[in-house]
Amino acid sequence: MTTAQQSALNLMPLPASAQPGTGSLRVDSTFSLVFTGYTEPRLERAGERFLRQLARQTGLPLSFKPAKMAKATLVIQTDHASKEIQEVGEDESYILDVSRTTARLRASTPLGTMHGLQTLLQLVDVTPDGFAAPAVTIQDTPRFPWRGLMIDSARHFIPLEVIRRNLDGMEAVKMNVFHWHISDNQGFRAESKKLPKLTGLGSDGHYHSQEEIRDLIAYARDRGIRVVPEFDMPGHSSSWFVGYPDIASTPGPFKIDDEWGVMDPAMDPTNEKTYKFLDTFIGEMARLFPDHYFHIGGDEVNGKAWDANPKIQEFKKVHNYKTNEELQAYFSQRVQRLVNKHGKAAIGWDEIFVPGAPKDIVIHSWRGTQALAAAAKQGYRGILSNGYYIDLMWSAARHYAVDPLGGAAADLTPEQKQLVLGGEATMWSEYVNWENMDGRIWPRTAAIAERYWSPESVTDANSMYARLDIISQRLEWLGLTHRTQPRKMLHRIAGPATSEEFAALVTLADVLEPVKDYTRGESTSYQAITTTPLNHMVDAVPPESDAGRRFGELVDKFISTSCLDGNTRERLRAQFVVWRDNDAKLQPLAQRSFLAKEATANSQDLSTLGTAGLAALDSIAKGQPAPDAWKAQQLAIIEQAKKPKAQLLLIPADAIQKLIEAASAGGACSSSKPQ
Amino acid sequence: MTTAQQSALNLMPLPASAQPGTGSLRVDSTFSLVFTGYTEPRLERAGERFLRQLARQTGLPLSFKPAKMAKATLVIQTDHASKEIQEVGEDESYILDVSRTTARLRASTPLGTMHGLQTLLQLVDVTPDGFAAPAVTIQDTPRFPWRGLMIDSARHFIPLEVIRRNLDGMEAVKMNVFHWHISDNQGFRAESKKLPKLTGLGSDGHYHSQEEIRDLIAYARDRGIRVVPEFDMPGHSSSWFVGYPDIASTPGPFKIDDEWGVMDPAMDPTNEKTYKFLDTFIGEMARLFPDHYFHIGGDEVNGKAWDANPKIQEFKKVHNYKTNEELQAYFSQRVQRLVNKHGKAAIGWDEIFVPGAPKDIVIHSWRGTQALAAAAKQGYRGILSNGYYIDLMWSAARHYAVDPLGGAAADLTPEQKQLVLGGEATMWSEYVNWENMDGRIWPRTAAIAERYWSPESVTDANSMYARLDIISQRLEWLGLTHRTQPRKMLHRIAGPATSEEFAALVTLADVLEPVKDYTRGESTSYQAITTTPLNHMVDAVPPESDAGRRFGELVDKFISTSCLDGNTRERLRAQFVVWRDNDAKLQPLAQRSFLAKEATANSQDLSTLGTAGLAALDSIAKGQPAPDAWKAQQLAIIEQAKKPKAQLLLIPADAIQKLIEAASAGGACSSSKPQ
């Protein structure tokens, strides 16, 4: 099957291989499934979950009771159990065979079975004759064994129901590691019974009890997902020190931080009290979290707290540590030994990769493939998050283009490449809470999931976007709110409004994106992250504007026809008129709502862009290169519109700039008359 | 305060009285509340619920911890407890005083306090300077003590989470009775431990355990809502007989019904076994449901089962019962006595109002105010549901115009009027399930709630619609899905579609309504109610088309200006062009999806209506009456478009007919030239 044929299947991630069959399997109210071979309660729950989800996406009243073999539409055979505690690299493969009369799913382990069920769910769609799945034979297995999503519950407390539905989303796109960043400067969110002041004083009262954590781990295991906890140390740990100042490098009292950025406080690596404390703590958490890996963080220690403490300076001298990096290496080794003592292996950010580190650690790279490659060359395993920081508001295509085995890792030997286990999308929550988290994670993370699962050759961004749009809709049937909640947030911004006013707000929001990278955090007015309301336009609009992307494609298409395609021209013109006139429609609302008012400059820019677009079309219609003065004037307008305002970018600016340049250049567009 | 001033407050239901103040109370992240006077855990939960809801609707990061008196933004004083088991007619009044600096809420009982909190939530809105509540003094008390919503969990099983969020909606609009129609021919949904075959054989496995029911009752009590269970008898009871055929009038075996309409099976009123069974059953359920009222149904016994049983015929002769109604009266009296024996009073449909009925019963009228008035004249209390059948797909305005003290009840004496306790909106679930129930109940039920709560003089439908639109949006913050789920259902109908195709589907859906009254049930192809998928266009579109209503208002406005208003004319023209061209855009989708294809005729009709509308405008522009032949031709087109297709009505047809008539008549429109 070619990639094009695979793409036609509307699957995400695309399978390792697929052979099309003839006809399709009808899915109606009689649909049923049966388990053969190995079975366990988890599989039965997966079967019922599959049927419930099928009922939701089709609206068919299905029976959730198990069928008798002879009558089942879907026959599932699993060979044997998977490991009691899910391990890295277990067999996750499956074979799914859909014919006109039946579907057969075979897998070695329940992990493969569950992945196959998700594939079948994605195959079912509405057809001219009812719901159906196309006949196909799929043989599928993941490219990487570590396919993760990290959620930061510390900066903003994330309720368990939000995490649960995101685990549902992970299952749908075959991700298998939930990395829970559960403590940081801004809050400690996991209950410790032995060290109760960690949450008692180190949180605002919002944290997860051990019982809730155990429930969540069980929920994840039910979906073939490992839970790797991260307790970031020795930095990112102000919240620990509120209750336990003794383990800090500087004297207290400490308070929970509320700011954006890297903080100074750090654990005292020279104090044996620190290791005694961590021995107790890691021992307790190692029992609570069954996974073999224990994430110890290790990132972004700025060393100021160490420099400020004469005892620590003295310790460095005695041990002949010239730099704070060497001191951190000492700390890392001590902590890694504690992790091992409690039966686990350590995973941590780049900084834990220090000379003499045990070979069982996993390097989690926020720095890039170069660091991963360097580690692999020394026999260390690693995973990549650089390029998958979904808090940076990049496009799906930009993340999609990043490969864990790209860059410096591309030159590794096949054996070394085996050491690169996969990657993790990271949802840092400085500007993310219960309400907009789904929209920050989805649908883009489905594209990242495809990068981790599908063959290396699957790289066509157009195909990805076409399928992403479909999976995005389906993810909402799971209860994710990435499409519905932004609209509710716009209603909040609008307040009571006429349908015309609200439509104008939607028109504006549809072509805005939040500023990229760390621009928002670096802007002074937004630095108090936990007390800043996330109810602004920048919080409501998705990281990537679909309308903006489609408009860009339309302009490219128009220019590629030498600006001769009349149909496209008329669509562009209609769009420009809407944008030009939109600001006037939005004005009454902007005068009533302070939240709408914040986007006034963006709205005026959009109106200006609409006018500029019309001018460019008019100029092109004249059939000769536009004067330089006109071009300079227009480009100045564009330049102004490109400047971020209210932490927002106006996406159509780039494409309109192209039109202006096309109108000005002596190229095809300017030299041709419109039809 | 005038009604107009009250309306400006955007409250629903409107309060009994409101005095505007000066300025407004700013609501920001420091908002806090404190309870003074009487308090109880329920009030504390209500306070936290208020803060959570305020945080949701504003996006502000509020603290949910109780404040200290001196700093609280909202000071709440409750005088004393309400009854341990909520009773009809308890004091629900409150006084809410909002000034520039503080809000004060006073109430005799927690019931009033909770109503006042909902009022304050509705007052908070976005302003030019932040979120704020206008300064105002509200003295409020309900007009009727019984303000109910009935949900039928029998025809389709309704999961508890759906019921819970509808209780949240009821709280928001100050309704206080949840009437749970929990058994019917199609299913028995309440666990009986003494008679386990009621659910064991009388349901498809979907029912509520006693523990779940107790939880739900506690959830309702937390919101000031009574729970009145209904076990419909002696008819509507096929599901009872599957497990217990002995109490039926005809020999078994019986099965759970799957059909629309009135069924023949009925309990045997002549067999002492029946009363022994009901004694056991009512005793058990009277302990499970604490409310003083126990709903025994009693409606729609067609008598066929009794006529078919010679022993029953003999019994009638012996007792000198000439009609089956007399026989049912005997049954009712026996059951009412059982209800009394177990410490409760009976409520039932009109049919239970029989000579000699105990004075403590409540007549629940599906027949109308005449029945209520007749009962009141004999000293019996009653509530009205005739006119509030929200399954009939009427407009909000039509329900809103029905008054429990209207019609025949208007002539009652003041003392007799006291016997009319209020009313209940009834959500029968023949074509309603977990997915579209919210959309069938809301927002229309908020208008009915206003009828039950607000002064009799509050009857302006325009004001109601303006406020209904606002409350509708707010209800979604509670988790109700009446606005978001229909869109998901349209996505299901569309399958993978371009944004233009989907927009065309939305344009069509926006002007469609389901057929009214019992049309759908009477149509043969839809009679199997529990196995018919509710995934059709008729299931997705709301009972009332907002776009259709607004279009009708626009046409009325145009005609009222003698068709001279050019702005309105251009808006109409633009709308007609969109409708005319919509069918072509929808075609590709209709060819790919059987669900979209079902609406093909509606789509073609809409296109035709667009063309007819343009023709009417053109004719009006000519400034002279259109020829009779043209009028006849156009009206024939309208007539065709008005015919229901796929159980759907095309709402703009009536207004376009008005335009055609305006163009044809020798009136102002046809004799005037457009400006």
PDB file of C-alpha atoms in Angstrom, chain A residues 10 29 55-61 65 125-131 204 434-435 469-470 473 476-477 483-485 488-489 491-497 499 530-535 550 591-595, chain B residues 10 29 55-61 65 125-131 204 434-435 469-470 473 476-477 483-485 488-489 491-497 499 530-535 550 591-595:
ATOM      1  CA  ASN A  10      -8.113   8.450   7.685  1.00  0.00           C
ATOM      2  CA  SER A  29     -27.009  -1.849  15.827  1.00  0.00           C
ATOM      3  CA  ALA A  55     -22.015   3.965  19.986  1.00  0.00           C
ATOM      4  CA  ARG A  56     -21.018   7.558  20.626  1.00  0.00           C
ATOM      5  CA  GLN A  57     -19.401   8.167  17.280  1.00  0.00           C
ATOM      6  CA  THR A  58     -22.217   6.509  15.311  1.00  0.00           C
ATOM      7  CA  GLY A  59     -25.231   7.201  17.508  1.00  0.00           C
ATOM      8  CA  LEU A  60     -26.181   3.537  17.184  1.00  0.00           C
ATOM      9  CA  PRO A  61     -27.886   1.876  20.174  1.00  0.00           C
ATOM     10  CA  LYS A  65     -22.954  -7.397  26.410  1.00  0.00           C
ATOM     11  CA  ASP A 125     -17.248   6.155   9.219  1.00  0.00           C
ATOM     12  CA  VAL A 126     -20.470   7.298   7.645  1.00  0.00           C
ATOM     13  CA  THR A 127     -21.004   6.132   4.046  1.00  0.00           C
ATOM     14  CA  PRO A 128     -23.812   6.453   1.493  1.00  0.00           C
ATOM     15  CA  ASP A 129     -25.314   3.218   2.858  1.00  0.00           C
ATOM     16  CA  GLY A 130     -24.811   3.500   6.591  1.00  0.00           C
ATOM     17  CA  PHE A 131     -21.827   3.252   8.878  1.00  0.00           C
ATOM     18  CA  ASP A 204      -2.653  25.925  47.690  1.00  0.00           C
ATOM     19  CA  TRP A 434      -8.460  22.962  33.495  1.00  0.00           C
ATOM     20  CA  GLU A 435     -10.199  24.967  30.824  1.00  0.00           C
ATOM     21  CA  ASP A 469      -8.909  17.473  11.137  1.00  0.00           C
ATOM     22  CA  ILE A 470     -10.824  14.195  11.234  1.00  0.00           C
ATOM     23  CA  GLN A 473     -13.435  15.850  15.631  1.00  0.00           C
ATOM     24  CA  GLU A 476     -14.283  15.252  21.110  1.00  0.00           C
ATOM     25  CA  TRP A 477     -16.461  12.113  21.299  1.00  0.00           C
ATOM     26  CA  ARG A 483     -13.044  22.385  19.962  1.00  0.00           C
ATOM     27  CA  THR A 484     -16.030  23.269  22.146  1.00  0.00           C
ATOM     28  CA  GLN A 485     -14.367  25.023  25.075  1.00  0.00           C
ATOM     29  CA  LYS A 488     -17.419  28.979  25.271  1.00  0.00           C
ATOM     30  CA  MET A 489     -14.435  31.136  26.163  1.00  0.00           C
ATOM     31  CA  HIS A 491     -18.845  33.680  24.640  1.00  0.00           C
ATOM     32  CA  ARG A 492     -17.383  34.702  27.993  1.00  0.00           C
ATOM     33  CA  ILE A 493     -15.328  37.390  26.266  1.00  0.00           C
ATOM     34  CA  ALA A 494     -18.384  38.581  24.345  1.00  0.00           C
ATOM     35  CA  GLY A 495     -20.903  38.587  27.176  1.00  0.00           C
ATOM     36  CA  PRO A 496     -24.480  39.143  25.991  1.00  0.00           C
ATOM     37  CA  ALA A 497     -24.085  39.825  22.263  1.00  0.00           C
ATOM     38  CA  SER A 499     -25.359  36.797  16.777  1.00  0.00           C
ATOM     39  CA  THR A 530      -1.041  31.392  38.921  1.00  0.00           C
ATOM     40  CA  THR A 531      -3.000  34.553  39.671  1.00  0.00           C
ATOM     41  CA  THR A 532      -3.314  35.786  36.077  1.00  0.00           C
ATOM     42  CA  PRO A 533      -6.824  34.887  34.848  1.00  0.00           C
ATOM     43  CA  LEU A 534      -6.640  32.736  31.730  1.00  0.00           C
ATOM     44  CA  ASN A 535      -9.754  34.313  30.251  1.00  0.00           C
ATOM     45  CA  ARG A 550      -6.212  27.390   4.754  1.00  0.00           C
ATOM     46  CA  GLN A 591     -17.094  48.860  23.946  1.00  0.00           C
ATOM     47  CA  ARG A 592     -19.104  46.686  26.311  1.00  0.00           C
ATOM     48  CA  SER A 593     -16.529  44.049  27.251  1.00  0.00           C
ATOM     49  CA  PHE A 594     -13.038  44.726  28.577  1.00  0.00           C
ATOM     50  CA  LEU A 595     -11.979  41.303  27.323  1.00  0.00           C
TER      51      LEU A 595
ATOM     52  CA  ASN B  10     -30.778  39.672  32.299  1.00  0.00           C
ATOM     53  CA  SER B  29      -9.978  37.374  41.881  1.00  0.00           C
ATOM     54  CA  ALA B  55     -14.911  31.029  38.459  1.00  0.00           C
ATOM     55  CA  ARG B  56     -16.181  29.134  35.435  1.00  0.00           C
ATOM     56  CA  GLN B  57     -18.301  31.898  34.025  1.00  0.00           C
ATOM     57  CA  THR B  58     -15.646  34.596  34.557  1.00  0.00           C
ATOM     58  CA  GLY B  59     -12.433  32.596  34.199  1.00  0.00           C
ATOM     59  CA  LEU B  60     -11.153  34.218  37.387  1.00  0.00           C
ATOM     60  CA  PRO B  61      -8.893  32.132  39.659  1.00  0.00           C
ATOM     61  CA  LYS B  65     -11.935  28.884  51.005  1.00  0.00           C
ATOM     62  CA  ASP B 125     -21.360  39.917  33.659  1.00  0.00           C
ATOM     63  CA  VAL B 126     -18.526  41.331  31.636  1.00  0.00           C
ATOM     64  CA  THR B 127     -18.391  45.146  31.504  1.00  0.00           C
ATOM     65  CA  PRO B 128     -16.020  47.709  30.008  1.00  0.00           C
ATOM     66  CA  ASP B 129     -14.019  47.674  33.256  1.00  0.00           C
ATOM     67  CA  GLY B 130     -14.010  44.020  34.256  1.00  0.00           C
ATOM     68  CA  PHE B 131     -16.599  41.648  35.626  1.00  0.00           C
ATOM     69  CA  ASP B 204     -32.285  -4.251  29.423  1.00  0.00           C
ATOM     70  CA  TRP B 434     -28.272  10.651  26.851  1.00  0.00           C
ATOM     71  CA  GLU B 435     -27.133  12.662  23.879  1.00  0.00           C
ATOM     72  CA  ASP B 469     -30.425  33.497  24.829  1.00  0.00           C
ATOM     73  CA  ILE B 470     -28.192  34.691  27.658  1.00  0.00           C
ATOM     74  CA  GLN B 473     -25.168  30.261  27.139  1.00  0.00           C
ATOM     75  CA  GLU B 476     -23.495  25.413  29.320  1.00  0.00           C
ATOM     76  CA  TRP B 477     -21.025  26.500  32.024  1.00  0.00           C
ATOM     77  CA  ARG B 483     -25.593  23.997  22.439  1.00  0.00           C
ATOM     78  CA  THR B 484     -22.436  21.960  21.892  1.00  0.00           C
ATOM     79  CA  GLN B 485     -23.838  18.468  21.403  1.00  0.00           C
ATOM     80  CA  LYS B 488     -21.206  17.258  17.333  1.00  0.00           C
ATOM     81  CA  MET B 489     -24.237  15.414  16.016  1.00  0.00           C
ATOM     82  CA  HIS B 491     -20.358  16.427  12.535  1.00  0.00           C
ATOM     83  CA  ARG B 492     -21.421  12.805  12.842  1.00  0.00           C
ATOM     84  CA  ILE B 493     -23.978  13.317  10.067  1.00  0.00           C
ATOM     85  CA  ALA B 494     -21.362  15.019   7.911  1.00  0.00           C
ATOM     86  CA  GLY B 495     -18.472  12.631   8.454  1.00  0.00           C
ATOM     87  CA  PRO B 496     -15.189  13.915   7.024  1.00  0.00           C
ATOM     88  CA  ALA B 497     -16.188  17.126   5.251  1.00  0.00           C
ATOM     89  CA  SER B 499     -15.374  23.403   6.182  1.00  0.00           C
ATOM     90  CA  THR B 530     -35.688   2.028  21.729  1.00  0.00           C
ATOM     91  CA  THR B 531     -33.967   0.470  18.718  1.00  0.00           C
ATOM     92  CA  THR B 532     -34.259   3.468  16.380  1.00  0.00           C
ATOM     93  CA  PRO B 533     -30.910   5.256  16.353  1.00  0.00           C
ATOM     94  CA  LEU B 534     -31.295   8.889  17.390  1.00  0.00           C
ATOM     95  CA  ASN B 535     -28.586  10.056  15.010  1.00  0.00           C
ATOM     96  CA  ARG B 550     -34.991  35.910  13.902  1.00  0.00           C
ATOM     97  CA  GLN B 591     -23.721  11.858  -1.668  1.00  0.00           C
ATOM     98  CA  ARG B 592     -21.188  10.580   0.836  1.00  0.00           C
ATOM     99  CA  SER B 593     -23.328  10.313   3.977  1.00  0.00           C
ATOM    100  CA  PHE B 594     -26.643   8.483   4.255  1.00  0.00           C
ATOM    101  CA  LEU B 595     -27.523  10.697   7.214  1.00  0.00           C
TER     102      LEU B 595
END
